[in-house]
XYZ file of C-alpha atoms in Angstrom:
416
model
C 0.132 0.026 -0.146
C 1.175 3.417 -0.912
C 1.501 6.389 1.471
C -0.784 9.434 1.576
C 0.906 12.823 2.436
C -0.505 16.242 3.588
C 1.225 18.842 1.512
C -0.804 21.747 2.878
C -3.712 22.424 5.056
C -5.556 25.975 4.934
C -8.787 27.278 6.629
C -10.719 30.344 7.008
C -11.141 32.198 10.185
C -14.260 31.261 11.871
C -17.110 34.106 11.744
C -19.769 34.392 14.207
C -22.805 32.276 12.816
C -25.648 34.640 13.025
C -27.367 35.984 9.897
C -26.752 39.678 9.761
C -24.274 39.668 12.441
C -21.489 37.518 11.582
C -18.555 39.107 9.289
C -19.007 36.181 6.888
C -22.800 35.795 6.941
C -23.466 38.023 3.828
C -21.334 35.584 1.510
C -22.261 32.474 -0.295
C -21.224 29.383 1.118
C -19.577 28.275 -2.194
C -17.441 31.517 -1.828
C -16.075 30.352 1.291
C -15.129 26.885 -0.121
C -13.737 28.592 -3.094
C -11.680 30.663 -0.823
C -9.732 27.828 0.925
C -9.434 25.851 -2.726
C -7.942 29.229 -4.251
C -5.459 29.415 -1.487
C -4.208 25.770 -1.818
C -3.801 26.386 -5.527
C -1.761 29.628 -5.129
C 0.260 28.627 -2.050
C 1.507 25.300 -3.753
C 1.271 26.544 -7.427
C -0.770 23.693 -8.180
C -1.748 22.549 -11.597
C -5.391 21.969 -10.917
C -5.861 19.865 -13.961
C -3.803 17.169 -12.181
C -6.361 17.154 -9.179
C -8.069 13.884 -9.499
C -10.830 14.821 -7.155
C -12.066 17.085 -4.508
C -13.808 15.216 -1.511
C -15.955 18.015 0.401
C -18.023 17.980 3.719
C -21.186 19.827 4.106
C -23.682 18.509 6.587
C -26.775 20.566 5.792
C -27.067 20.145 2.131
C -30.117 22.266 1.609
C -30.708 25.515 -0.372
C -27.373 27.589 -0.889
C -25.434 24.742 0.612
C -27.027 22.126 -1.640
C -25.848 21.041 -5.435
C -22.265 19.555 -4.572
C -20.200 22.352 -3.150
C -17.237 20.417 -3.802
C -17.423 20.750 -7.469
C -19.114 24.148 -7.572
C -16.398 25.650 -5.223
C -13.761 24.357 -7.088
C -15.123 25.943 -10.413
C -15.540 29.274 -8.671
C -11.943 29.019 -7.483
C -10.814 28.744 -10.941
C -9.925 25.099 -11.104
C -9.669 23.398 -14.150
C -12.683 21.423 -15.139
C -10.866 18.230 -15.081
C -10.761 18.469 -11.377
C -14.138 16.676 -10.175
C -15.836 16.958 -6.814
C -18.255 15.285 -4.473
C -19.863 16.332 -1.434
C -20.780 14.071 1.519
C -22.401 14.287 4.927
C -21.308 12.528 7.829
C -22.916 15.228 10.324
C -20.240 16.712 12.592
C -17.680 13.939 11.429
C -17.507 14.853 7.908
C -14.488 16.924 7.622
C -12.430 14.049 9.257
C -14.190 11.543 6.784
C -13.201 13.664 3.540
C -9.428 13.362 4.595
C -9.787 9.782 5.144
C -11.330 8.897 1.861
C -8.824 11.227 0.109
C -5.956 9.215 1.905
C -7.586 5.808 0.938
C -7.957 6.987 -2.613
C -4.182 7.854 -2.789
C -3.014 4.855 -0.694
C -4.667 2.465 -2.990
C -2.977 3.830 -5.994
C -5.901 4.678 -7.797
C -5.372 8.572 -7.320
C -2.371 10.557 -6.857
C -3.756 14.131 -5.896
C -6.959 14.644 -3.851
C -8.047 17.728 -2.112
C -10.154 17.140 0.980
C -12.196 19.881 3.060
C -15.505 21.016 4.010
C -17.527 23.994 4.533
C -20.528 25.208 6.781
C -22.463 28.583 7.094
C -24.474 28.185 10.169
C -25.597 31.858 9.781
C -27.432 30.477 6.808
C -28.535 27.018 8.038
C -30.096 28.322 10.965
C -32.429 30.154 8.970
C -33.645 26.888 7.471
C -35.681 25.267 10.498
C -39.008 26.383 9.337
C -38.297 25.656 5.781
C -37.184 22.166 6.410
C -40.001 21.456 8.895
C -42.491 22.856 6.221
C -41.198 20.418 3.636
C -41.643 17.505 5.922
C -37.917 16.963 7.071
C -37.350 16.434 10.695
C -34.637 18.737 12.290
C -31.592 16.783 13.744
C -32.273 14.831 16.727
C -36.065 14.655 16.728
C -36.176 10.920 16.085
C -36.247 9.111 12.715
C -40.027 9.313 12.221
C -39.705 5.337 12.101
C -41.708 3.915 15.226
C -39.936 0.746 15.154
C -36.415 2.305 14.938
C -37.337 4.752 17.601
C -38.433 1.966 19.911
C -35.008 0.376 19.373
C -32.888 3.238 19.135
C -34.622 6.501 20.502
C -32.977 9.694 19.254
C -32.871 13.030 21.176
C -31.444 16.454 21.059
C -27.677 16.669 21.114
C -27.563 19.058 24.106
C -29.931 17.023 26.034
C -27.457 14.129 25.109
C -24.648 16.165 26.630
C -26.499 16.464 29.858
C -27.462 12.636 29.956
C -23.644 11.655 29.442
C -22.890 13.823 32.517
C -25.591 12.511 34.568
C -24.350 8.933 33.638
C -20.734 9.698 34.376
C -20.954 11.852 37.370
C -19.469 14.877 35.576
C -20.283 17.986 37.295
C -21.103 21.374 35.691
C -17.999 22.776 37.520
C -15.937 20.176 35.714
C -17.239 21.127 32.316
C -17.150 24.866 32.916
C -13.591 24.365 34.014
C -12.769 22.874 30.902
C -14.544 25.449 28.813
C -12.613 28.298 30.530
C -9.227 26.508 29.891
C -10.441 26.360 26.103
C -11.093 30.196 26.299
C -7.639 30.612 27.764
C -5.678 28.442 25.336
C -7.362 29.920 22.502
C -6.403 33.502 23.632
C -2.700 32.456 23.855
C -2.579 30.547 20.599
C -4.103 33.814 18.810
C -1.668 36.155 20.798
C 1.266 33.944 19.633
C 0.110 33.512 16.065
C -0.066 29.932 16.406
C -2.982 29.710 13.652
C -0.871 31.931 11.209
C 0.178 29.230 8.963
C -3.015 27.991 8.192
C -5.353 30.879 8.505
C -6.358 32.798 5.339
C -8.429 35.759 5.122
C -11.632 35.995 3.228
C -12.370 38.714 0.860
C -15.493 40.225 -0.309
C -16.380 40.056 -4.011
C -14.893 43.556 -4.195
C -11.414 42.412 -2.857
C -11.970 43.979 0.566
C -11.331 41.935 3.697
C -14.594 40.353 5.186
C -12.773 38.555 7.990
C -9.039 37.763 8.762
C -9.188 36.858 12.243
C -11.062 34.524 14.484
C -14.452 36.097 15.652
C -15.944 34.012 17.966
C -13.571 33.677 21.051
C -14.405 35.489 24.296
C -11.174 36.041 26.002
C -12.612 37.945 28.806
C -14.632 34.741 30.163
C -14.108 33.826 33.661
C -15.132 30.956 35.956
C -17.459 33.524 37.403
C -19.494 34.341 34.153
C -19.428 30.766 33.162
C -21.217 29.905 36.315
C -23.881 32.586 35.923
C -25.109 31.225 32.528
C -28.332 29.528 32.605
C -28.499 25.995 31.237
C -29.504 26.027 27.451
C -31.565 22.624 27.257
C -33.741 22.447 30.084
C -36.731 23.769 28.340
C -35.717 21.609 25.266
C -35.408 18.543 27.164
C -39.125 18.700 28.164
C -40.529 20.051 24.794
C -43.317 18.128 23.689
C -42.629 16.316 20.389
C -46.124 15.098 20.358
C -48.456 12.476 22.114
C -46.246 13.608 25.336
C -43.184 12.330 23.846
C -40.250 14.626 25.005
C -36.347 14.500 24.259
C -35.915 13.693 27.802
C -38.445 10.782 27.575
C -36.696 9.666 24.346
C -33.466 9.010 26.293
C -35.383 7.573 29.361
C -36.691 4.951 27.201
C -33.445 3.452 27.350
C -32.191 4.664 30.710
C -35.406 4.958 32.714
C -33.746 5.898 36.124
C -31.650 8.549 34.767
C -32.075 12.057 36.234
C -31.083 14.244 33.468
C -29.886 17.382 35.344
C -29.442 20.542 32.791
C -25.621 21.740 32.899
C -24.675 22.719 29.281
C -24.971 26.255 28.328
C -23.811 28.556 25.496
C -20.393 28.789 27.303
C -19.421 25.211 27.500
C -20.917 24.146 24.238
C -19.401 24.497 20.806
C -19.958 27.952 19.135
C -22.240 28.491 16.089
C -20.067 29.684 13.413
C -19.054 29.749 9.749
C -16.040 28.564 8.043
C -14.108 26.490 5.548
C -10.903 24.215 5.498
C -9.196 22.417 2.818
C -5.965 19.918 2.617
C -3.894 18.974 -0.201
C -3.342 14.915 -0.051
C -0.898 13.289 -2.715
C 1.271 10.303 -3.255
C 4.996 10.582 -2.898
C 5.468 10.082 -6.715
C 3.020 13.127 -7.169
C 4.734 15.350 -4.570
C 8.187 14.410 -5.975
C 7.116 15.072 -9.518
C 5.787 18.491 -8.850
C 8.264 19.636 -6.385
C 5.983 19.417 -3.191
C 7.517 19.185 0.373
C 5.076 16.894 2.313
C 4.258 18.494 5.849
C 2.900 15.180 7.098
C 2.092 11.633 6.692
C -1.354 9.971 7.193
C -0.855 6.902 9.647
C -4.216 5.511 9.957
C -7.958 6.151 10.077
C -10.945 4.483 11.379
C -14.766 4.941 11.850
C -17.047 3.540 14.414
C -20.669 3.711 15.595
C -22.037 3.845 19.265
C -25.251 4.283 21.095
C -27.369 6.569 18.893
C -29.584 7.252 21.851
C -26.584 8.935 23.890
C -25.045 10.104 20.455
C -21.943 11.471 21.834
C -19.930 8.659 23.164
C -18.199 7.185 20.046
C -14.810 9.097 20.183
C -13.372 6.970 22.812
C -13.924 3.623 20.769
C -12.790 5.643 17.819
C -9.637 6.608 19.309
C -8.904 3.146 20.420
C -9.639 1.495 17.004
C -7.334 4.000 15.038
C -4.646 3.514 17.765
C -4.716 -0.315 17.236
C -4.689 0.182 13.356
C -1.341 2.256 13.542
C 0.111 -0.242 15.880
C 0.516 2.874 18.527
C -0.584 3.439 22.086
C -2.038 6.615 23.810
C 1.731 7.314 25.004
C 2.979 7.751 21.366
C 0.601 10.621 20.832
C 1.735 14.179 21.174
C -1.153 16.101 20.228
C -4.849 15.155 20.719
C -7.996 17.092 19.061
C -11.231 15.962 20.281
C -13.924 18.258 19.326
C -15.721 20.258 21.947
C -19.085 19.586 20.623
C -20.142 19.755 24.184
C -17.600 19.990 27.072
C -18.698 16.798 28.402
C -17.493 14.934 25.400
C -13.990 16.317 25.916
C -13.799 15.706 29.609
C -15.208 12.202 29.222
C -12.528 11.406 26.511
C -9.862 12.726 28.982
C -10.905 10.636 31.762
C -11.793 7.489 29.997
C -8.383 7.500 28.203
C -6.704 8.947 31.176
C -4.775 11.534 29.081
C -2.415 14.384 29.970
C -4.752 17.257 29.512
C -1.953 19.608 28.400
C -1.714 17.486 25.383
C -5.516 17.796 24.652
C -6.823 20.808 22.550
C -3.724 22.889 23.356
C -4.736 25.696 21.605
C -8.368 25.771 22.474
C -11.386 24.021 21.025
C -14.815 24.546 19.878
C -16.255 25.843 23.210
C -13.910 28.971 22.304
C -13.408 28.947 18.321
C -16.705 27.301 17.432
C -17.732 24.482 15.483
C -18.783 24.943 11.530
C -20.200 21.419 11.363
C -18.864 20.100 8.061
C -15.599 21.983 8.057
C -14.343 21.525 11.766
C -12.671 18.066 11.310
C -10.488 19.393 8.403
C -9.845 22.324 10.522
C -8.733 20.191 13.503
C -6.251 17.948 11.268
C -4.470 21.184 10.093
C -4.562 22.457 13.793
C -2.687 19.419 14.809
C -0.272 19.538 12.059
C 0.590 22.942 12.813
C 1.077 22.343 16.496
C 3.250 19.249 15.597
C 5.336 21.486 13.674
C 5.532 24.172 16.272
C 6.328 21.967 19.218
C 8.506 19.234 17.259
C 5.997 16.510 18.162
C 5.578 13.525 16.085
C 1.901 12.033 16.035
C -1.313 13.717 16.422
C -4.730 12.139 16.810
C -8.016 13.779 15.605
C -11.560 12.533 16.426
C -15.006 14.068 17.204
C -18.459 12.919 17.884
C -21.214 12.655 15.019
C -24.973 12.554 15.232
C -26.387 9.314 15.142
C -23.771 7.939 17.494
C -20.597 7.898 15.381
C -17.145 9.365 15.285
C -14.431 9.155 12.676
C -10.600 9.365 13.577
C -7.347 9.938 11.997
C -3.562 9.631 13.116
C -1.225 11.870 11.475
C 2.774 11.912 11.703
C 4.754 15.148 11.179
C 7.416 14.824 8.479
């Protein structure tokens, strides 16, 4: 089997994901995708006619985010028409999956140059709730609509699942607030020290002016006291009547009837709603040599796994164990861990279950501070790990994240 190399990784800053308020919210999603694809082309003097495929992740593929963004963003970026594109959805995990599939294509020898990435404009997708409901499409987390499936694996709201996991694990609000505070503090240091500068590219308006060239979401002024003052976000949602007396809380209690779900997650210890895009250039060794490209990293192993869809958020730990086994490594070999802070409990449980050194986990902050643009986050985190390995001289990095439906992809990369 051949090797798959990471030549470069780029991403946009994350803009606040509120229509009319975020610095990117007035742009078309394909514009964000084209921004990172154009940057890869220009930074690496890439002959886009030699790009075998563009594998893209977008979770909400409706309206402006429909229509195969991977292909359309490439055309908008001025890529040669020979560079095809495909767009997939693995909910939050799609940005890791695109890199994994790109690596698989290259390692198999079937392709030599593949771009992987993703984009999500939550300022736009947050306006689609009523539209999707009117079209008969159930919003994420409200059950499959199939009574037989719901009886076997009743679904719930992700935030309510976060509170349920905390209750099951005995993880307190104080613990997750502390993790969220650390996330803000680490992000502030990373930004001040320019740790994201190598991968971060500005987003320009159509007229060439700068729309956003810095992270817009972090709140470095956050304190333990401000976090403690925030009201839980999912108390009312947990008891929302979905029809016939069924609530999100009751969906979980079908499987865990004695579980007392205490709301502890809020806006400060949950992932931020943001807009953003990211992309990575993945090639074979022969392609890199032929085109004078210097690899920055090597993809060592990747894996996927499913877990309990009722709790939804617990697959990252088994995913990490699976990918470590595939790589023939142990947790002690990993220098940098990125576990997406979809909700702070996910990362807190991950650290506890694997007994990790907290200094190695999300060392530059996570989604509580920086935000989580659903389909793009995984690709962003892989680039972040690569940058951090280069900054610190580490060798291996592992990235994983929970995804709706109780899934998690994972990847291990090696710095070259």
